[in-house]
PDB file of C-alpha atoms and ligand atoms in Angstrom:
ATOM      1  CA  UNK A  26      99.543  84.632 114.547  1.00 92.00           C
ATOM      2  CA  UNK A  27     100.415  87.632 112.404  1.00 96.00           C
ATOM      3  CA  UNK A  28      98.109  90.196 110.880  1.00 97.00           C
ATOM      4  CA  UNK A  29      98.665  91.669 107.390  1.00 98.00           C
ATOM      5  CA  UNK A  30      96.800  94.739 106.111  1.00 98.00           C
ATOM      6  CA  UNK A  31      96.660  95.925 102.506  1.00 97.00           C
ATOM      7  CA  UNK A  32      95.524  99.536 102.739  1.00 97.00           C
ATOM      8  CA  UNK A  33      94.229 100.862  99.397  1.00 93.00           C
ATOM      9  CA  UNK A  34      92.373 104.012  98.433  1.00 88.00           C
ATOM     10  CA  UNK A  35      88.937 102.487  99.014  1.00 90.00           C
ATOM     11  CA  UNK A  36      89.340  99.325 101.104  1.00 94.00           C
ATOM     12  CA  UNK A  37      91.479  97.622 103.694  1.00 97.00           C
ATOM     13  CA  UNK A  38      92.072  93.893 103.080  1.00 97.00           C
ATOM     14  CA  UNK A  39      93.188  92.175 106.220  1.00 98.00           C
ATOM     15  CA  UNK A  40      94.457  88.602 106.727  1.00 97.00           C
ATOM     16  CA  UNK A  41      95.594  86.553 109.712  1.00 97.00           C
ATOM     17  CA  UNK A  42      98.493  84.255 108.896  1.00 95.00           C
ATOM     18  CA  UNK A  43      99.786  81.432 111.116  1.00 93.00           C
ATOM     19  CA  UNK A  44     103.408  80.473 111.683  1.00 86.00           C
ATOM     20  CA  UNK A  45     103.400  78.262 108.584  1.00 86.00           C
ATOM     21  CA  UNK A  46     102.293  81.174 106.410  1.00 87.00           C
ATOM     22  CA  UNK A  47      98.764  79.816 105.995  1.00 93.00           C
ATOM     23  CA  UNK A  48      95.907  82.312 105.868  1.00 95.00           C
ATOM     24  CA  UNK A  49      93.505  81.507 108.737  1.00 95.00           C
ATOM     25  CA  UNK A  50      91.104  84.441 108.412  1.00 95.00           C
ATOM     26  CA  UNK A  51      90.410  87.463 106.248  1.00 97.00           C
ATOM     27  CA  UNK A  52      88.126  90.464 106.167  1.00 97.00           C
ATOM     28  CA  UNK A  53      87.613  93.721 104.253  1.00 97.00           C
ATOM     29  CA  UNK A  54      86.693  97.187 105.543  1.00 96.00           C
ATOM     30  CA  UNK A  55      86.301 100.578 103.883  1.00 94.00           C
ATOM     31  CA  UNK A  56      89.425 102.727 104.250  1.00 92.00           C
ATOM     32  CA  UNK A  57      88.090 106.144 105.165  1.00 90.00           C
ATOM     33  CA  UNK A  58      90.049 109.293 104.282  1.00 93.00           C
ATOM     34  CA  UNK A  59      92.643 111.226 106.233  1.00 94.00           C
ATOM     35  CA  UNK A  60      95.201 110.185 108.765  1.00 93.00           C
ATOM     36  CA  UNK A  61      92.906 109.616 111.758  1.00 95.00           C
ATOM     37  CA  UNK A  62      90.280 107.671 109.789  1.00 96.00           C
ATOM     38  CA  UNK A  63      92.780 105.436 108.032  1.00 97.00           C
ATOM     39  CA  UNK A  64      94.617 104.564 111.292  1.00 97.00           C
ATOM     40  CA  UNK A  65      91.305 103.922 112.997  1.00 97.00           C
ATOM     41  CA  UNK A  66      90.189 101.761 110.065  1.00 97.00           C
ATOM     42  CA  UNK A  67      93.431  99.760 110.290  1.00 98.00           C
ATOM     43  CA  UNK A  68      92.944  99.275 114.033  1.00 98.00           C
ATOM     44  CA  UNK A  69      89.356  98.125 113.470  1.00 98.00           C
ATOM     45  CA  UNK A  70      90.566  95.586 110.873  1.00 98.00           C
ATOM     46  CA  UNK A  71      93.105  94.241 113.431  1.00 97.00           C
ATOM     47  CA  UNK A  72      90.400  93.986 116.087  1.00 97.00           C
ATOM     48  CA  UNK A  73      88.149  92.205 113.574  1.00 97.00           C
ATOM     49  CA  UNK A  74      90.901  89.631 112.876  1.00 97.00           C
ATOM     50  CA  UNK A  75      91.322  89.071 116.590  1.00 96.00           C
ATOM     51  CA  UNK A  76      87.622  88.342 116.991  1.00 96.00           C
ATOM     52  CA  UNK A  77      87.485  86.221 113.845  1.00 95.00           C
ATOM     53  CA  UNK A  78      90.382  83.979 114.720  1.00 94.00           C
ATOM     54  CA  UNK A  79      90.201  84.067 118.520  1.00 94.00           C
ATOM     55  CA  UNK A  80      94.005  84.234 118.495  1.00 89.00           C
ATOM     56  CA  UNK A  81      96.383  86.838 119.901  1.00 90.00           C
ATOM     57  CA  UNK A  82      98.488  88.657 117.338  1.00 92.00           C
ATOM     58  CA  UNK A  83     102.271  88.694 117.548  1.00 94.00           C
ATOM     59  CA  UNK A  84     102.756  91.360 114.879  1.00 95.00           C
ATOM     60  CA  UNK A  85     100.992  93.570 112.366  1.00 97.00           C
ATOM     61  CA  UNK A  86     102.353  94.252 108.926  1.00 97.00           C
ATOM     62  CA  UNK A  87     100.939  96.999 106.714  1.00 97.00           C
ATOM     63  CA  UNK A  88     101.274  97.482 102.968  1.00 97.00           C
ATOM     64  CA  UNK A  89     100.375 101.062 102.079  1.00 96.00           C
ATOM     65  CA  UNK A  90     100.818 103.362  99.029  1.00 93.00           C
ATOM     66  CA  UNK A  91     103.153 106.333  99.275  1.00 89.00           C
ATOM     67  CA  UNK A  92     106.756 106.843 100.304  1.00 90.00           C
ATOM     68  CA  UNK A  93     107.316 104.565 103.256  1.00 94.00           C
ATOM     69  CA  UNK A  94     110.239 104.548 105.670  1.00 94.00           C
ATOM     70  CA  UNK A  95     110.135 100.957 106.954  1.00 93.00           C
ATOM     71  CA  UNK A  96     112.629 101.779 109.696  1.00 92.00           C
ATOM     72  CA  UNK A  97     110.309 104.300 111.357  1.00 94.00           C
ATOM     73  CA  UNK A  98     106.877 103.355 109.930  1.00 95.00           C
ATOM     74  CA  UNK A  99     106.518 106.872 108.603  1.00 96.00           C
ATOM     75  CA  UNK A 100     104.396 107.339 105.469  1.00 96.00           C
ATOM     76  CA  UNK A 101     104.673 110.334 103.142  1.00 94.00           C
ATOM     77  CA  UNK A 102     102.751 111.385 100.003  1.00 89.00           C
ATOM     78  CA  UNK A 103      99.862 108.967 100.469  1.00 89.00           C
ATOM     79  CA  UNK A 104      97.716 111.289  98.374  1.00 85.00           C
ATOM     80  CA  UNK A 105      94.847 108.836  97.801  1.00 86.00           C
ATOM     81  CA  UNK A 106      94.524 108.294 101.538  1.00 93.00           C
ATOM     82  CA  UNK A 107      94.542 112.013 102.327  1.00 91.00           C
ATOM     83  CA  UNK A 108      97.745 112.409 104.244  1.00 88.00           C
ATOM     84  CA  UNK A 109     101.184 113.803 103.462  1.00 90.00           C
ATOM     85  CA  UNK A 110     103.463 112.872 106.339  1.00 94.00           C
ATOM     86  CA  UNK A 111     102.292 110.540 109.084  1.00 94.00           C
ATOM     87  CA  UNK A 112     103.984 108.368 111.707  1.00 97.00           C
ATOM     88  CA  UNK A 113     101.598 105.606 110.679  1.00 97.00           C
ATOM     89  CA  UNK A 114     103.318 102.678 112.361  1.00 96.00           C
ATOM     90  CA  UNK A 115     103.576 104.518 115.635  1.00 96.00           C
ATOM     91  CA  UNK A 116      99.962 105.579 115.543  1.00 97.00           C
ATOM     92  CA  UNK A 117      98.735 102.031 114.816  1.00 97.00           C
ATOM     93  CA  UNK A 118     100.940 100.558 117.513  1.00 96.00           C
ATOM     94  CA  UNK A 119      99.464 102.966 120.058  1.00 96.00           C
ATOM     95  CA  UNK A 120      95.938 101.809 119.195  1.00 96.00           C
ATOM     96  CA  UNK A 121      96.628  98.062 118.951  1.00 96.00           C
ATOM     97  CA  UNK A 122      99.489  97.561 121.500  1.00 94.00           C
ATOM     98  CA  UNK A 123     101.175  95.222 118.945  1.00 94.00           C
ATOM     99  CA  UNK A 124     104.417  95.706 116.973  1.00 95.00           C
ATOM    100  CA  UNK A 125     103.741  97.215 113.519  1.00 96.00           C
ATOM    101  CA  UNK A 126     105.885  96.976 110.407  1.00 96.00           C
ATOM    102  CA  UNK A 127     105.040  99.266 107.501  1.00 97.00           C
ATOM    103  CA  UNK A 128     106.067  98.704 103.894  1.00 96.00           C
ATOM    104  CA  UNK A 129     105.274 100.132 100.496  1.00 94.00           C
ATOM    105  CA  UNK A 130     102.269  98.274  99.012  1.00 96.00           C
ATOM    106  CA  UNK A 131     104.118  97.072  95.902  1.00 97.00           C
ATOM    107  CA  UNK A 132     106.960  95.604  97.984  1.00 97.00           C
ATOM    108  CA  UNK A 133     104.436  93.904 100.276  1.00 97.00           C
ATOM    109  CA  UNK A 134     102.670  92.448  97.248  1.00 98.00           C
ATOM    110  CA  UNK A 135     106.003  91.199  95.845  1.00 98.00           C
ATOM    111  CA  UNK A 136     106.699  89.306  99.053  1.00 96.00           C
ATOM    112  CA  UNK A 137     103.167  87.854  99.123  1.00 97.00           C
ATOM    113  CA  UNK A 138     103.302  86.776  95.458  1.00 97.00           C
ATOM    114  CA  UNK A 139     106.555  84.888  95.998  1.00 97.00           C
ATOM    115  CA  UNK A 140     105.074  83.155  99.044  1.00 95.00           C
ATOM    116  CA  UNK A 141     101.597  82.371  97.640  1.00 96.00           C
ATOM    117  CA  UNK A 142     102.895  81.303  94.210  1.00 96.00           C
ATOM    118  CA  UNK A 143     105.698  79.207  95.711  1.00 95.00           C
ATOM    119  CA  UNK A 144     108.370  80.976  93.639  1.00 96.00           C
ATOM    120  CA  UNK A 145     112.087  80.538  94.104  1.00 92.00           C
ATOM    121  CA  UNK A 146     115.122  82.446  92.942  1.00 90.00           C
ATOM    122  CA  UNK A 147     115.191  86.166  92.226  1.00 97.00           C
ATOM    123  CA  UNK A 148     111.711  87.408  91.415  1.00 98.00           C
ATOM    124  CA  UNK A 149     110.263  90.772  90.301  1.00 98.00           C
ATOM    125  CA  UNK A 150     106.637  91.653  90.939  1.00 98.00           C
ATOM    126  CA  UNK A 151     105.633  94.257  88.333  1.00 98.00           C
ATOM    127  CA  UNK A 152     102.659  96.209  89.514  1.00 97.00           C
ATOM    128  CA  UNK A 153     100.571  97.757  86.721  1.00 97.00           C
ATOM    129  CA  UNK A 154      98.218  99.825  88.800  1.00 93.00           C
ATOM    130  CA  UNK A 155      97.521 103.570  88.625  1.00 89.00           C
ATOM    131  CA  UNK A 156     101.343 103.767  88.895  1.00 91.00           C
ATOM    132  CA  UNK A 157     104.002 101.479  87.486  1.00 96.00           C
ATOM    133  CA  UNK A 158     106.600  99.938  89.812  1.00 97.00           C
ATOM    134  CA  UNK A 159     108.307  96.652  90.644  1.00 98.00           C
ATOM    135  CA  UNK A 160     109.102  94.957  93.927  1.00 98.00           C
ATOM    136  CA  UNK A 161     112.215  92.755  94.031  1.00 98.00           C
ATOM    137  CA  UNK A 162     112.522  89.624  96.161  1.00 98.00           C
ATOM    138  CA  UNK A 163     115.871  87.811  96.324  1.00 96.00           C
ATOM    139  CA  UNK A 164     116.054  84.497  98.191  1.00 92.00           C
ATOM    140  CA  UNK A 165     112.711  85.229  99.839  1.00 91.00           C
ATOM    141  CA  UNK A 166     113.791  88.694 101.118  1.00 93.00           C
ATOM    142  CA  UNK A 167     112.815  92.083  99.892  1.00 95.00           C
ATOM    143  CA  UNK A 168     115.513  94.110  98.165  1.00 96.00           C
ATOM    144  CA  UNK A 169     114.983  97.842  98.819  1.00 92.00           C
ATOM    145  CA  UNK A 170     118.362  99.191  97.757  1.00 93.00           C
ATOM    146  CA  UNK A 171     120.420 101.846  99.478  1.00 92.00           C
ATOM    147  CA  UNK A 172     117.675 104.441  99.747  1.00 88.00           C
ATOM    148  CA  UNK A 173     114.481 102.475  99.143  1.00 88.00           C
ATOM    149  CA  UNK A 174     114.122 103.441  95.484  1.00 91.00           C
ATOM    150  CA  UNK A 175     114.869  99.973  94.065  1.00 93.00           C
ATOM    151  CA  UNK A 176     112.191  98.871  91.584  1.00 95.00           C
ATOM    152  CA  UNK A 177     110.810 102.357  90.807  1.00 95.00           C
ATOM    153  CA  UNK A 178     111.233 101.600  87.110  1.00 97.00           C
ATOM    154  CA  UNK A 179     108.077 103.458  86.164  1.00 96.00           C
ATOM    155  CA  UNK A 180     110.188 106.601  86.159  1.00 95.00           C
ATOM    156  CA  UNK A 181     112.716 105.431  83.646  1.00 96.00           C
ATOM    157  CA  UNK A 182     112.129 107.550  80.544  1.00 95.00           C
ATOM    158  CA  UNK A 183     111.711 105.407  77.413  1.00 92.00           C
ATOM    159  CA  UNK A 184     110.864 108.227  75.030  1.00 86.00           C
ATOM    160  CA  UNK A 185     111.925 111.801  75.939  1.00 83.00           C
ATOM    161  CA  UNK A 186     109.607 113.187  73.246  1.00 85.00           C
ATOM    162  CA  UNK A 187     106.500 111.770  74.926  1.00 87.00           C
ATOM    163  CA  UNK A 188     104.178 112.879  77.689  1.00 91.00           C
ATOM    164  CA  UNK A 189     105.184 114.779  80.817  1.00 94.00           C
ATOM    165  CA  UNK A 190     105.185 112.566  83.883  1.00 93.00           C
ATOM    166  CA  UNK A 191     104.066 113.591  87.380  1.00 89.00           C
ATOM    167  CA  UNK A 192     107.718 113.159  88.421  1.00 91.00           C
ATOM    168  CA  UNK A 193     108.779 116.033  86.114  1.00 94.00           C
ATOM    169  CA  UNK A 194     110.496 113.916  83.450  1.00 95.00           C
ATOM    170  CA  UNK A 195     109.120 113.129  80.010  1.00 95.00           C
ATOM    171  CA  UNK A 196     108.150 109.794  78.506  1.00 95.00           C
ATOM    172  CA  UNK A 197     108.493 107.717  81.705  1.00 96.00           C
ATOM    173  CA  UNK A 198     107.350 104.072  81.463  1.00 96.00           C
ATOM    174  CA  UNK A 199     104.483 105.093  83.776  1.00 95.00           C
ATOM    175  CA  UNK A 200     103.185 107.455  81.100  1.00 95.00           C
ATOM    176  CA  UNK A 201     103.221 104.597  78.592  1.00 93.00           C
ATOM    177  CA  UNK A 202     101.919 101.512  80.318  1.00 95.00           C
ATOM    178  CA  UNK A 203     100.352 102.243  83.738  1.00 96.00           C
ATOM    179  CA  UNK A 204      96.649 102.147  84.362  1.00 95.00           C
ATOM    180  CA  UNK A 205      96.645 105.968  84.500  1.00 93.00           C
ATOM    181  CA  UNK A 206      98.242 106.095  81.035  1.00 95.00           C
ATOM    182  CA  UNK A 207      95.683 103.703  79.601  1.00 96.00           C
ATOM    183  CA  UNK A 208      92.815 105.757  81.075  1.00 95.00           C
ATOM    184  CA  UNK A 209      94.274 108.832  79.353  1.00 94.00           C
ATOM    185  CA  UNK A 210      95.115 107.182  76.015  1.00 94.00           C
ATOM    186  CA  UNK A 211      91.859 105.194  75.812  1.00 97.00           C
ATOM    187  CA  UNK A 212      89.108 107.394  77.342  1.00 96.00           C
ATOM    188  CA  UNK A 213      86.071 105.249  78.118  1.00 96.00           C
ATOM    189  CA  UNK A 214      83.130 105.048  80.505  1.00 96.00           C
ATOM    190  CA  UNK A 215      83.970 101.353  81.015  1.00 95.00           C
ATOM    191  CA  UNK A 216      84.888 100.736  84.682  1.00 93.00           C
ATOM    192  CA  UNK A 217      88.072  98.877  83.580  1.00 94.00           C
ATOM    193  CA  UNK A 218      89.658 100.863  80.711  1.00 96.00           C
ATOM    194  CA  UNK A 219      92.465  98.297  80.195  1.00 97.00           C
ATOM    195  CA  UNK A 220      89.983  95.482  79.633  1.00 97.00           C
ATOM    196  CA  UNK A 221      87.946  97.671  77.308  1.00 98.00           C
ATOM    197  CA  UNK A 222      91.098  98.625  75.381  1.00 98.00           C
ATOM    198  CA  UNK A 223      92.269  95.042  74.792  1.00 98.00           C
ATOM    199  CA  UNK A 224      88.707  93.922  73.859  1.00 98.00           C
ATOM    200  CA  UNK A 225      88.420  96.746  71.326  1.00 98.00           C
ATOM    201  CA  UNK A 226      91.903  95.831  69.967  1.00 98.00           C
ATOM    202  CA  UNK A 227      90.782  92.201  69.555  1.00 97.00           C
ATOM    203  CA  UNK A 228      87.762  93.521  67.653  1.00 98.00           C
ATOM    204  CA  UNK A 229      90.120  95.311  65.270  1.00 98.00           C
ATOM    205  CA  UNK A 230      89.671  98.974  66.313  1.00 98.00           C
ATOM    206  CA  UNK A 231      92.839 100.586  64.814  1.00 98.00           C
ATOM    207  CA  UNK A 232      93.322 103.121  67.626  1.00 97.00           C
ATOM    208  CA  UNK A 233      92.873 100.380  70.267  1.00 98.00           C
ATOM    209  CA  UNK A 234      95.367  98.198  68.419  1.00 98.00           C
ATOM    210  CA  UNK A 235      97.929 101.072  68.441  1.00 97.00           C
ATOM    211  CA  UNK A 236      97.367 101.954  72.119  1.00 97.00           C
ATOM    212  CA  UNK A 237      97.414  98.313  73.286  1.00 98.00           C
ATOM    213  CA  UNK A 238     100.622  97.784  71.307  1.00 97.00           C
ATOM    214  CA  UNK A 239     102.165 100.804  73.045  1.00 96.00           C
ATOM    215  CA  UNK A 240     101.138  99.421  76.437  1.00 97.00           C
ATOM    216  CA  UNK A 241     102.446  95.971  75.611  1.00 98.00           C
ATOM    217  CA  UNK A 242     105.769  97.407  74.438  1.00 97.00           C
ATOM    218  CA  UNK A 243     106.069  99.347  77.701  1.00 97.00           C
ATOM    219  CA  UNK A 244     105.467  96.221  79.784  1.00 98.00           C
ATOM    220  CA  UNK A 245     107.906  94.272  77.601  1.00 98.00           C
ATOM    221  CA  UNK A 246     110.516  96.997  78.063  1.00 97.00           C
ATOM    222  CA  UNK A 247     110.066  96.699  81.834  1.00 98.00           C
ATOM    223  CA  UNK A 248     110.560  92.925  81.674  1.00 98.00           C
ATOM    224  CA  UNK A 249     113.732  93.310  79.576  1.00 98.00           C
ATOM    225  CA  UNK A 250     115.006  95.948  81.988  1.00 98.00           C
ATOM    226  CA  UNK A 251     114.361  93.807  85.088  1.00 98.00           C
ATOM    227  CA  UNK A 252     116.110  90.790  83.569  1.00 98.00           C
ATOM    228  CA  UNK A 253     119.095  92.812  82.251  1.00 98.00           C
ATOM    229  CA  UNK A 254     119.647  94.655  85.508  1.00 97.00           C
ATOM    230  CA  UNK A 255     119.066  91.990  88.177  1.00 96.00           C
ATOM    231  CA  UNK A 256     118.463  88.807  86.100  1.00 98.00           C
ATOM    232  CA  UNK A 257     115.226  87.829  87.800  1.00 98.00           C
ATOM    233  CA  UNK A 258     114.105  84.310  87.009  1.00 97.00           C
ATOM    234  CA  UNK A 259     110.475  85.406  86.949  1.00 98.00           C
ATOM    235  CA  UNK A 260     108.519  88.598  86.427  1.00 98.00           C
ATOM    236  CA  UNK A 261     105.039  88.346  87.928  1.00 98.00           C
ATOM    237  CA  UNK A 262     102.643  90.907  86.413  1.00 98.00           C
ATOM    238  CA  UNK A 263     100.015  92.131  88.852  1.00 97.00           C
ATOM    239  CA  UNK A 264      97.928  95.215  89.588  1.00 95.00           C
ATOM    240  CA  UNK A 265      94.646  96.353  88.059  1.00 94.00           C
ATOM    241  CA  UNK A 266      95.833  96.252  84.463  1.00 96.00           C
ATOM    242  CA  UNK A 267      96.771  92.556  84.891  1.00 97.00           C
ATOM    243  CA  UNK A 268      93.032  91.737  85.151  1.00 96.00           C
ATOM    244  CA  UNK A 269      93.025  92.000  81.313  1.00 97.00           C
ATOM    245  CA  UNK A 270      94.395  88.461  81.671  1.00 97.00           C
ATOM    246  CA  UNK A 271      95.532  86.225  78.821  1.00 97.00           C
ATOM    247  CA  UNK A 272      95.242  88.882  76.058  1.00 97.00           C
ATOM    248  CA  UNK A 273      97.771  91.100  77.932  1.00 98.00           C
ATOM    249  CA  UNK A 274     100.157  88.226  78.555  1.00 98.00           C
ATOM    250  CA  UNK A 275      99.952  87.136  74.882  1.00 98.00           C
ATOM    251  CA  UNK A 276     100.502  90.701  73.649  1.00 98.00           C
ATOM    252  CA  UNK A 277     103.575  91.203  75.871  1.00 98.00           C
ATOM    253  CA  UNK A 278     104.978  87.795  74.852  1.00 98.00           C
ATOM    254  CA  UNK A 279     104.474  88.661  71.206  1.00 98.00           C
ATOM    255  CA  UNK A 280     106.549  91.870  71.605  1.00 98.00           C
ATOM    256  CA  UNK A 281     109.295  89.945  73.419  1.00 98.00           C
ATOM    257  CA  UNK A 282     109.295  87.250  70.734  1.00 98.00           C
ATOM    258  CA  UNK A 283     109.632  89.877  67.985  1.00 98.00           C
ATOM    259  CA  UNK A 284     112.594  91.453  69.791  1.00 98.00           C
ATOM    260  CA  UNK A 285     114.127  88.005  70.260  1.00 98.00           C
ATOM    261  CA  UNK A 286     113.740  87.284  66.525  1.00 98.00           C
ATOM    262  CA  UNK A 287     115.814  90.383  65.773  1.00 98.00           C
ATOM    263  CA  UNK A 288     118.486  89.744  68.452  1.00 98.00           C
ATOM    264  CA  UNK A 289     120.233  86.511  69.240  1.00 98.00           C
ATOM    265  CA  UNK A 290     121.347  88.117  72.490  1.00 98.00           C
ATOM    266  CA  UNK A 291     117.761  88.811  73.604  1.00 98.00           C
ATOM    267  CA  UNK A 292     116.697  85.402  72.317  1.00 98.00           C
ATOM    268  CA  UNK A 293     119.261  83.762  74.630  1.00 98.00           C
ATOM    269  CA  UNK A 294     117.549  85.398  77.652  1.00 98.00           C
ATOM    270  CA  UNK A 295     114.239  83.491  77.069  1.00 98.00           C
ATOM    271  CA  UNK A 296     112.231  86.563  78.184  1.00 98.00           C
ATOM    272  CA  UNK A 297     108.800  85.222  77.033  1.00 98.00           C
ATOM    273  CA  UNK A 298     109.241  82.217  79.358  1.00 98.00           C
ATOM    274  CA  UNK A 299     110.036  84.340  82.381  1.00 98.00           C
ATOM    275  CA  UNK A 300     106.760  86.242  82.645  1.00 98.00           C
ATOM    276  CA  UNK A 301     103.525  85.190  84.270  1.00 97.00           C
ATOM    277  CA  UNK A 302     100.336  86.834  85.469  1.00 98.00           C
ATOM    278  CA  UNK A 303      99.410  87.062  89.114  1.00 97.00           C
ATOM    279  CA  UNK A 304      96.509  84.614  89.538  1.00 96.00           C
ATOM    280  CA  UNK A 305      93.273  86.480  90.254  1.00 92.00           C
ATOM    281  CA  UNK A 306      92.031  86.793  93.786  1.00 91.00           C
ATOM    282  CA  UNK A 307      95.287  86.190  95.670  1.00 94.00           C
ATOM    283  CA  UNK A 308      95.574  88.656  98.601  1.00 95.00           C
ATOM    284  CA  UNK A 309      99.276  89.132  97.906  1.00 97.00           C
ATOM    285  CA  UNK A 310      99.782  92.557  99.491  1.00 97.00           C
ATOM    286  CA  UNK A 311      98.004  91.583 102.747  1.00 98.00           C
ATOM    287  CA  UNK A 312      99.825  88.259 103.011  1.00 97.00           C
ATOM    288  CA  UNK A 313     103.147  89.889 102.140  1.00 97.00           C
ATOM    289  CA  UNK A 314     102.499  92.497 104.765  1.00 97.00           C
ATOM    290  CA  UNK A 315     101.820  89.786 107.356  1.00 96.00           C
ATOM    291  CA  UNK A 316     105.155  88.235 106.488  1.00 94.00           C
ATOM    292  CA  UNK A 317     107.110  91.451 107.074  1.00 90.00           C
ATOM    293  CA  UNK A 318     107.840  90.441 110.641  1.00 70.00           C
ATOM    294  CA  UNK A 319     108.741  86.838 109.811  1.00 55.00           C
ATOM    295  CA  UNK A 320     112.382  85.852 110.376  1.00 47.00           C
ATOM    296  CA  UNK A 321     112.440  84.243 106.875  1.00 43.00           C
ATOM    297  CA  UNK A 322     111.649  87.550 105.222  1.00 46.00           C
ATOM    298  CA  UNK A 323     114.279  89.636 106.967  1.00 44.00           C
ATOM    299  CA  UNK A 324     114.536  92.722 104.853  1.00 45.00           C
ATOM    300  CA  UNK A 325     117.917  93.417 103.337  1.00 45.00           C
ATOM    301  CA  UNK A 326     119.322  96.672 102.182  1.00 40.00           C
ATOM    302  CA  UNK A 327     122.669  97.617 100.740  1.00 37.00           C
TER     303      UNK A 327
HETATM  304 ZN1   ZN B 407     108.128 109.747  85.874  1.00 67.72          ZN
END
């Protein structure tokens, strides 16, 4: 049995997965804040899974936001969790006496999406959360690149005249189409600004139409980029913004179809057919984290 933890800013989703990759138990705990609390919360989630399943755990995988060094389990810049540089894997191993693998949360989700959706071939998981990033899975294995930056397409500038990004560049995709961009461009008291934006656009609000178009173009640009650079067969769109659902998928497809109508080259790539939404409610990051130790998901790097 393997444990997988998806550690987010407010909650830890934990799953137990058997050797066939089937989820045999799951639970959710609040995350806490700061290094000690988050590690203790993760250990409590592992203990909860042990009690729930009655099984011993062979390994623990963790998907966590921030800059992760999978070789050492070290996590840096996990701002939402309240720590800046922590030997997270080591600390959790010491508490649980079980081998721990740590991975960036988007990469973990990519692995889980491929497994739970039964996808084959090269796949990109495009996470539209507060940030904007993709995880790449080739032949069932994560592709991190030479220095772990593979898939960080949110920091590709698409319009140097536009907004300053937290990374110091201007007009990054993240400033155009991430959840944080939507919250800034469409200020609302609605708990889910992206859903409110697309509903207002459907009702004909001109500003909402313009902002939702800008978001859809940003997502479409990311899909085009992923296909042109690594020729993924499928781009799975997940993250908080993906809860907009069918209206988001239709709007992105519409942009891709317009581009295809103007370019026989783009038309030949069949981009609209390559995108799909992550089905709601799949614990992809937790399941992907559990798979980190599996032999079939041996992580490759250049
Ligand atoms: Zn940036």
